[in-house]
Coordinates of C-alpha atoms and ligand atoms in Angstrom, one line a residue:
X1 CA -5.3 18.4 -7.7
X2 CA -4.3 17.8 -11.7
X3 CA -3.0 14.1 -11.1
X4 CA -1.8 12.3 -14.4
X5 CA -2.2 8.6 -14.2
X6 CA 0.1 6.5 -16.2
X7 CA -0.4 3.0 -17.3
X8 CA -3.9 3.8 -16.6
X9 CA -5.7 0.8 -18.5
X10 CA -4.6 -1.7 -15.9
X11 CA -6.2 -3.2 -12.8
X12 CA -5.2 -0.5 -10.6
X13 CA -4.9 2.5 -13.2
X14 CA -8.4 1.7 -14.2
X15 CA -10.0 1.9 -10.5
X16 CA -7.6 5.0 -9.6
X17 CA -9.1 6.9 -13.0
X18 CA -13.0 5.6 -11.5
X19 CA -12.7 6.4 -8.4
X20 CA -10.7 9.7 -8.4
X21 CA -12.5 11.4 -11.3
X22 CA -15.0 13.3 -9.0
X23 CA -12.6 14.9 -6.9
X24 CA -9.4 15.6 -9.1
X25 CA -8.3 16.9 -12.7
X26 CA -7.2 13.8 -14.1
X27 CA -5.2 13.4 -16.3
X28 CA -5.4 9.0 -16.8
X29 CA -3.0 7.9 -19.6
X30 CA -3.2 4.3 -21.4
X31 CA -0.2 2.9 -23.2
X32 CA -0.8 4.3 -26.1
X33 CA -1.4 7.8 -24.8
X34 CA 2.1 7.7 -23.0
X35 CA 4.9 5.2 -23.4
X36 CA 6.7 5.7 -19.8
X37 CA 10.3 4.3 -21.1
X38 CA 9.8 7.7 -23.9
X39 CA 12.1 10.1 -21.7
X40 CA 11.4 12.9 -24.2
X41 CA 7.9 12.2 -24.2
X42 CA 7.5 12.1 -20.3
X43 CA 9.7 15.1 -19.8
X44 CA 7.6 17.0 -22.5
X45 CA 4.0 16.3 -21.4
X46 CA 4.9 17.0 -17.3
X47 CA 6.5 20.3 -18.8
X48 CA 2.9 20.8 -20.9
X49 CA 0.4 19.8 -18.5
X50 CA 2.2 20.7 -15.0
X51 CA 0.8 18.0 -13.1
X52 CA 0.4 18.5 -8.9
X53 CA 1.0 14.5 -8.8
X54 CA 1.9 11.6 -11.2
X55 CA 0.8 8.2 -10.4
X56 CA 2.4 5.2 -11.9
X57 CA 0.8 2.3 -12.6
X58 CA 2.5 1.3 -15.7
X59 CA 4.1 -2.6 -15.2
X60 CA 5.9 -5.4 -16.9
X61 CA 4.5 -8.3 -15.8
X62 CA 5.9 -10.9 -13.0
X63 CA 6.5 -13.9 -15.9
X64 CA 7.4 -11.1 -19.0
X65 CA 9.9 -9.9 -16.6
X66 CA 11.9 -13.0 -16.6
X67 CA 12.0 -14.0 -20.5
X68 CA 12.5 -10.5 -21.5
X69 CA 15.0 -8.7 -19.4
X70 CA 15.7 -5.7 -21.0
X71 CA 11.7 -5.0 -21.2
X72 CA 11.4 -5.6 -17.7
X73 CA 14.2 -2.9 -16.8
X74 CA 13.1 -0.1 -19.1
X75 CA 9.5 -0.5 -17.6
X76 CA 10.1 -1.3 -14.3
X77 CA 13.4 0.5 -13.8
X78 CA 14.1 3.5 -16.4
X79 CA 9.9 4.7 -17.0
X80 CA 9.6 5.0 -13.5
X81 CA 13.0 6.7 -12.8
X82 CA 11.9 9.4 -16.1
X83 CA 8.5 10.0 -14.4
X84 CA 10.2 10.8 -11.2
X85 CA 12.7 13.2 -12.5
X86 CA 10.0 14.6 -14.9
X87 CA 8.0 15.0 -11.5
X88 CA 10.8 16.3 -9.4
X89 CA 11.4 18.8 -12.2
X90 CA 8.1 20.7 -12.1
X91 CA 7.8 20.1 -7.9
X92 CA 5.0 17.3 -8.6
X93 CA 4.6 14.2 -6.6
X94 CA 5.1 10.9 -7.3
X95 CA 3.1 7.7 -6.3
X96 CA 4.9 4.5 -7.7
X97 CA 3.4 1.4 -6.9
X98 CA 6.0 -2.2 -6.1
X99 CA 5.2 -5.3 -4.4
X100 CA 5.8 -8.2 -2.0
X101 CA 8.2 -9.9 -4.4
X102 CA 11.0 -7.4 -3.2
X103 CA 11.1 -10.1 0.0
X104 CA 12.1 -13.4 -0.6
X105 CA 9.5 -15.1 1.6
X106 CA 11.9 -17.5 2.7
X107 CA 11.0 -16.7 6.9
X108 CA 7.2 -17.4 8.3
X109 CA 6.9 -13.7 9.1
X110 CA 5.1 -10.6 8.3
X111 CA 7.4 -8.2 6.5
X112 CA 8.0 -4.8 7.0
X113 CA 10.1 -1.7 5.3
X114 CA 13.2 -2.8 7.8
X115 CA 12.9 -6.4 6.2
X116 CA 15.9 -6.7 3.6
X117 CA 14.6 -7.3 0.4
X118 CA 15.8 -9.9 -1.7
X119 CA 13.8 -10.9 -4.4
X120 CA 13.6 -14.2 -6.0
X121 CA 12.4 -13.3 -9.5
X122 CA 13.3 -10.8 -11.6
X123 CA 10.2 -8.9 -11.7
X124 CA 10.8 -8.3 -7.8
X125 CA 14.1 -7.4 -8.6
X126 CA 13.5 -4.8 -11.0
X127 CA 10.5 -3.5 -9.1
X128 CA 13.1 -3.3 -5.9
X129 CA 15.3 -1.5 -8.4
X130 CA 12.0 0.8 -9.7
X131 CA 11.9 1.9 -5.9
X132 CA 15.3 3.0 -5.7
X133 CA 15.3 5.0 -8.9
X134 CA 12.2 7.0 -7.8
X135 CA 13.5 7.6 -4.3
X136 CA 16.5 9.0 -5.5
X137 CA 14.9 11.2 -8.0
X138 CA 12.1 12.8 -6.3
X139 CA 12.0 14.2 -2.6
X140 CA 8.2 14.1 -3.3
X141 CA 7.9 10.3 -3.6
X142 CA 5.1 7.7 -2.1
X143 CA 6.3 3.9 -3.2
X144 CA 3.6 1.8 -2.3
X145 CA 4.1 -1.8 -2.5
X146 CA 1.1 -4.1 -2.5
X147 CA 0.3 -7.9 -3.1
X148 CA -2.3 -10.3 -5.0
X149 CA -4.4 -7.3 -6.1
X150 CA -7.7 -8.3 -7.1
X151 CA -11.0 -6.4 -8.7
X152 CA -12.8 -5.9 -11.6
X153 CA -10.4 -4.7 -14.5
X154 CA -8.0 -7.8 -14.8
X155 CA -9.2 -11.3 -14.9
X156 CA -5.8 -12.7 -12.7
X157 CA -6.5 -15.7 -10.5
X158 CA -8.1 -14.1 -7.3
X159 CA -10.1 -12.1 -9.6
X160 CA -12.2 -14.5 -11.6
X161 CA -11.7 -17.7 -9.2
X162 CA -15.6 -17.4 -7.9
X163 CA -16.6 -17.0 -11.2
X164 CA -14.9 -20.1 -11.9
X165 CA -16.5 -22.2 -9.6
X166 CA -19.6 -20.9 -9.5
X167 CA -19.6 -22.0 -13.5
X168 CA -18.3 -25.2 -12.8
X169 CA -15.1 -25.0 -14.4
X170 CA -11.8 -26.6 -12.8
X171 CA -9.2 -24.6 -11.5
X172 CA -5.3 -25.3 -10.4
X173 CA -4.7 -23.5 -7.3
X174 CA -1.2 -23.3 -6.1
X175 CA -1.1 -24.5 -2.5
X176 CA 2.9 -23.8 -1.5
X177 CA 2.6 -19.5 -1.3
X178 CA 0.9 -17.3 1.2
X179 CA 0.6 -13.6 1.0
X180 CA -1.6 -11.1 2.1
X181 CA -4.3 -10.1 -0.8
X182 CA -5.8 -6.8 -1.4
X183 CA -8.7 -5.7 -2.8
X184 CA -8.1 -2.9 -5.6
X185 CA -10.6 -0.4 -4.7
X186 CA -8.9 -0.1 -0.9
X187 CA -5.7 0.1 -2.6
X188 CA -7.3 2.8 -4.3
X189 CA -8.3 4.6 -1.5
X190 CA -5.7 4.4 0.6
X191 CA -3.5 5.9 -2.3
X192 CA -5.9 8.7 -2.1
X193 CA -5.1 9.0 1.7
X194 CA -1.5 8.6 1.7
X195 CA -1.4 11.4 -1.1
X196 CA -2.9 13.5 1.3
X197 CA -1.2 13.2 4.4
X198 CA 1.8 14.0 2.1
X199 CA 4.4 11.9 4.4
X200 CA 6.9 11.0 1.6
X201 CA 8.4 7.2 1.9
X202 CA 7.5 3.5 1.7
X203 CA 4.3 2.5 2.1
X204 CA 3.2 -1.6 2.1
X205 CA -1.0 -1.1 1.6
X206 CA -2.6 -4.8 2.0
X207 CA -6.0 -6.1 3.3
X208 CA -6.0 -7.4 6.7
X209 CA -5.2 -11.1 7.2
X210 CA -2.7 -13.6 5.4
X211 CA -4.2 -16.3 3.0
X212 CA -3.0 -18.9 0.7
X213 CA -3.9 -19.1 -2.9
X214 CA -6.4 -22.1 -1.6
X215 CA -8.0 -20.3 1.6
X216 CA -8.4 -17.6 -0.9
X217 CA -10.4 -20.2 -3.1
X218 CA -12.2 -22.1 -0.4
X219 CA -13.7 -18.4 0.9
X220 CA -14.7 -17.1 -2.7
X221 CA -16.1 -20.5 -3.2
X222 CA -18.2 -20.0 0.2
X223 CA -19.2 -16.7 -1.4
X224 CA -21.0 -18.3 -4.1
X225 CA -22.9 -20.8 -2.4
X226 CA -20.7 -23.9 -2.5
X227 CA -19.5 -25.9 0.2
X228 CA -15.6 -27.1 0.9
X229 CA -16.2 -30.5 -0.8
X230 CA -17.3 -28.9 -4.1
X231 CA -15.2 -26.6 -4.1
X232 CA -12.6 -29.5 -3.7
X233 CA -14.2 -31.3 -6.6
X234 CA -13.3 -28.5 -8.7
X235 CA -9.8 -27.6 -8.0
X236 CA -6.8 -29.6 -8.3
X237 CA -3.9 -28.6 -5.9
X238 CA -0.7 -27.6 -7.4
X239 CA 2.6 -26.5 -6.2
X240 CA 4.5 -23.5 -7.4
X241 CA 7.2 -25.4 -9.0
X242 CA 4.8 -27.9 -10.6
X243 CA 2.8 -25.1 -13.0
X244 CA 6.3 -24.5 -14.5
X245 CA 5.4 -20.5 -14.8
X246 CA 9.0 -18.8 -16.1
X247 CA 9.3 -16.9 -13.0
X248 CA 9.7 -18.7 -8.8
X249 CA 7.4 -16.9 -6.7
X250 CA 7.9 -15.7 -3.3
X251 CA 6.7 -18.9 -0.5
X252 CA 5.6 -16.6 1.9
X253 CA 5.0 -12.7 2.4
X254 CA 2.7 -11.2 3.9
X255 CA 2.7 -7.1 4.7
X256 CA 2.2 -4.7 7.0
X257 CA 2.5 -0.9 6.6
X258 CA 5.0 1.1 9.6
X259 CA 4.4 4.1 7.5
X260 CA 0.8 4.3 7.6
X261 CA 0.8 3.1 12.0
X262 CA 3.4 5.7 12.2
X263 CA 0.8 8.6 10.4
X264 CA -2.3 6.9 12.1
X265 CA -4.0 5.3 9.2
X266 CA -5.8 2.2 10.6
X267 CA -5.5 -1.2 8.8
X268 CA -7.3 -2.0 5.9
X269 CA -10.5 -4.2 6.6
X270 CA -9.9 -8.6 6.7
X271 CA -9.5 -9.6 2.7
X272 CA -12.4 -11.9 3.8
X273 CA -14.3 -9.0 3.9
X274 CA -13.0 -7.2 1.0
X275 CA -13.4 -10.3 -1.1
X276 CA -17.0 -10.4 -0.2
X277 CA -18.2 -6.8 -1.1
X278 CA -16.0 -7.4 -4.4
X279 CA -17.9 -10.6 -5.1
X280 CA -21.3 -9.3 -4.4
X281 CA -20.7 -6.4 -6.1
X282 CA -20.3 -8.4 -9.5
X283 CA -22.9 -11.0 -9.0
X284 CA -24.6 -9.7 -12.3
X285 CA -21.9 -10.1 -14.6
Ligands
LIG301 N1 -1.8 -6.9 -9.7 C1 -1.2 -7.3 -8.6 O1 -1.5 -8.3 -8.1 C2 -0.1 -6.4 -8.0 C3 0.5 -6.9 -6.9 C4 1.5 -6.1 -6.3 C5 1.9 -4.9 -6.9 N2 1.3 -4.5 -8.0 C6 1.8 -3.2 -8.6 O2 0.7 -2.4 -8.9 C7 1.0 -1.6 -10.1 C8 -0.1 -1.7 -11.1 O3 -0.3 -3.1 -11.4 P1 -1.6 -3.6 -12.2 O4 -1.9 -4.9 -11.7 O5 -2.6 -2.5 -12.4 O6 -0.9 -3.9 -13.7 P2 -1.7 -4.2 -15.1 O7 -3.1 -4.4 -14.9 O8 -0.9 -5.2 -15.8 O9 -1.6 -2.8 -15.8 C9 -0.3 -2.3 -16.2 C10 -0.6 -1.3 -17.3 O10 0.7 -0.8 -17.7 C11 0.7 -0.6 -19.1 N3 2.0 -0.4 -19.6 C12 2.9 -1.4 -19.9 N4 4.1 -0.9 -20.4 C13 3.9 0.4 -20.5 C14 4.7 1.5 -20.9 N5 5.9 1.3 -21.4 N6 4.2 2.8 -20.8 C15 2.9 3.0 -20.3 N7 2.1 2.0 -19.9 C16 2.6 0.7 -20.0 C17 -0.1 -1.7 -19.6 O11 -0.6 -1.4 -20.9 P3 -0.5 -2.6 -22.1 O12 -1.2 -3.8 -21.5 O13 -1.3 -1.9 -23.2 O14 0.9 -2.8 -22.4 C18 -1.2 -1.9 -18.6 O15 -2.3 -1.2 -18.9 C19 2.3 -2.2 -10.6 O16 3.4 -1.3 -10.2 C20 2.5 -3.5 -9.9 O17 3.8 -3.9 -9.7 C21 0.3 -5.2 -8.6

């Protein structure tokens, strides 16, 4: 397939471009090479290069989204909806990636598509909006919603915490949200088999397993050889509400995919597991 990836420099662009580039055309599109909120300029390059597939991975971040509202929607909201008419115009597909912070984690449960959403931010709510537009604008459409994605191409938290301890160096870990994490490159490939299967719809792709932002550190910390009281020695607990980040996150909200059961795609392997090829992948860096 020709598959143009937008917002291709990120975390998840960047492992989509690696790890699709054998078997595709691709087509992977920085920032700079495509500004998704351009409507002329989307609607001119799917009409030039006639993609089979777009894939957006373009984003405002969670914390951006809050201080600068009318960023967040034109990225979140507007790009997205341009891609998926400029899609649905040529009979492409689209793939448009959301998140866990559609729910409001408010209930000890796992969540599902039939959960309501109702986010508590307002990156969740224009991501939850993001949805909506491509739905509506593409028959062709695969919204994926994922959570704490971590892997090399973005140094976030669960991506450079083992580092961290493993150098010594003190972290905060919040100790008041639980999600389920999810390793990029299985986000990756699961993309790759949902695009396939072509079953249009919602799609929630996580690692197996629910963790806390400090079960998440006490396990990377394991990876690297430390035990639980170093690894205590090094982190100071912190609640949500006490790191004073512009945007509330979700408490609680963990996934699991009734889309991919329903076309008999198995569950993704334990983060645990996920987190420890990732780590001993990039022991040498
Ligand atoms: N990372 C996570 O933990 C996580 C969790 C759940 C869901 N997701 C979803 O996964 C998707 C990908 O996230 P990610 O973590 O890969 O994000 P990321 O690493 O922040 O990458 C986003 C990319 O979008 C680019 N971008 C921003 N505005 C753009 C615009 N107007 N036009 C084109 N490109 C633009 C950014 O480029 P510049 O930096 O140059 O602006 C950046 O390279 C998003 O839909 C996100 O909601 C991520």
């Amino acid at each position: 397939m020709k598959i143009a990836i937008t917002g291709a420099g990120g975390l998840v662009g960047s492992c989509l471009t690696n790890q699709m580039a054998a078997d595709h055309q691709l087509l992977p599109l920085k920032h700079a090479d495509l500004d998704i909120t351009n409507k002329d300029a989307v609607f001119a390059f799917a009409q030039r290069e006639q993609p089979d597939a777009i894939i957006n991975c373009a984003v405002l971040n969670v914390d951006e989204c809050e201080t600068d509202r009318p960023k967040a929607y034109a990225i979140n909201v507007a790009g997205p909806q341009f891609l998926a008419e400029a899609a649905n115009e040529i009979g492409a597909a689209i793939v448009h990636y959301s998140t866990n912070y559609v729910f409001d984690g408010k209930e000890e449960k796992i969540y599902t598509i039939h959960d309501e959403a109702h986010p508590v931010n307002n990156y969740g709510q224009t991501k939850l909006d993001g949805e909506k537009a491509v739905t509506d604008a593409c028959s062709r459409h695969f919204v994926i919603r994922s959570s704490w994605v971590f892997g090399v191409g973005k140094p976030n938290f669960l991506s450079i915490i083992h580092r961290n301890l493993k150098a010594g160096k003190r972290s905060k870990v919040v100790s008041d949200c639980w999600a389920s994490a999810t390793y990029v490159e299985d986000l990756v490939a699961r993309t790759r088999e949902i695009l396939e299967r072509q079953q249009a719809g919602i799609y929630q792709v996580v690692n197996d397993g629910i963790c806390s932002y400090v079960e998440f550190t006490l396990e990377a910390g394991r990876l690297v050889g430390l035990s639980e009281p170093e690894i205590y020695d090094l982190i100071e607990l912190i609640s949500d509400a006490e790191i004073k980040r512009p945007a509330t996150r979700p408490r609680y909200t963990p996934m699991r995919c009734l889309l991919s059961e329903e076309i008999g795609l198995p569950s993704l392997r334990h983060w645990k597991d996920a987190l420890a090829e990732y780590i001993s992948k990039t022991s040498n860096e």
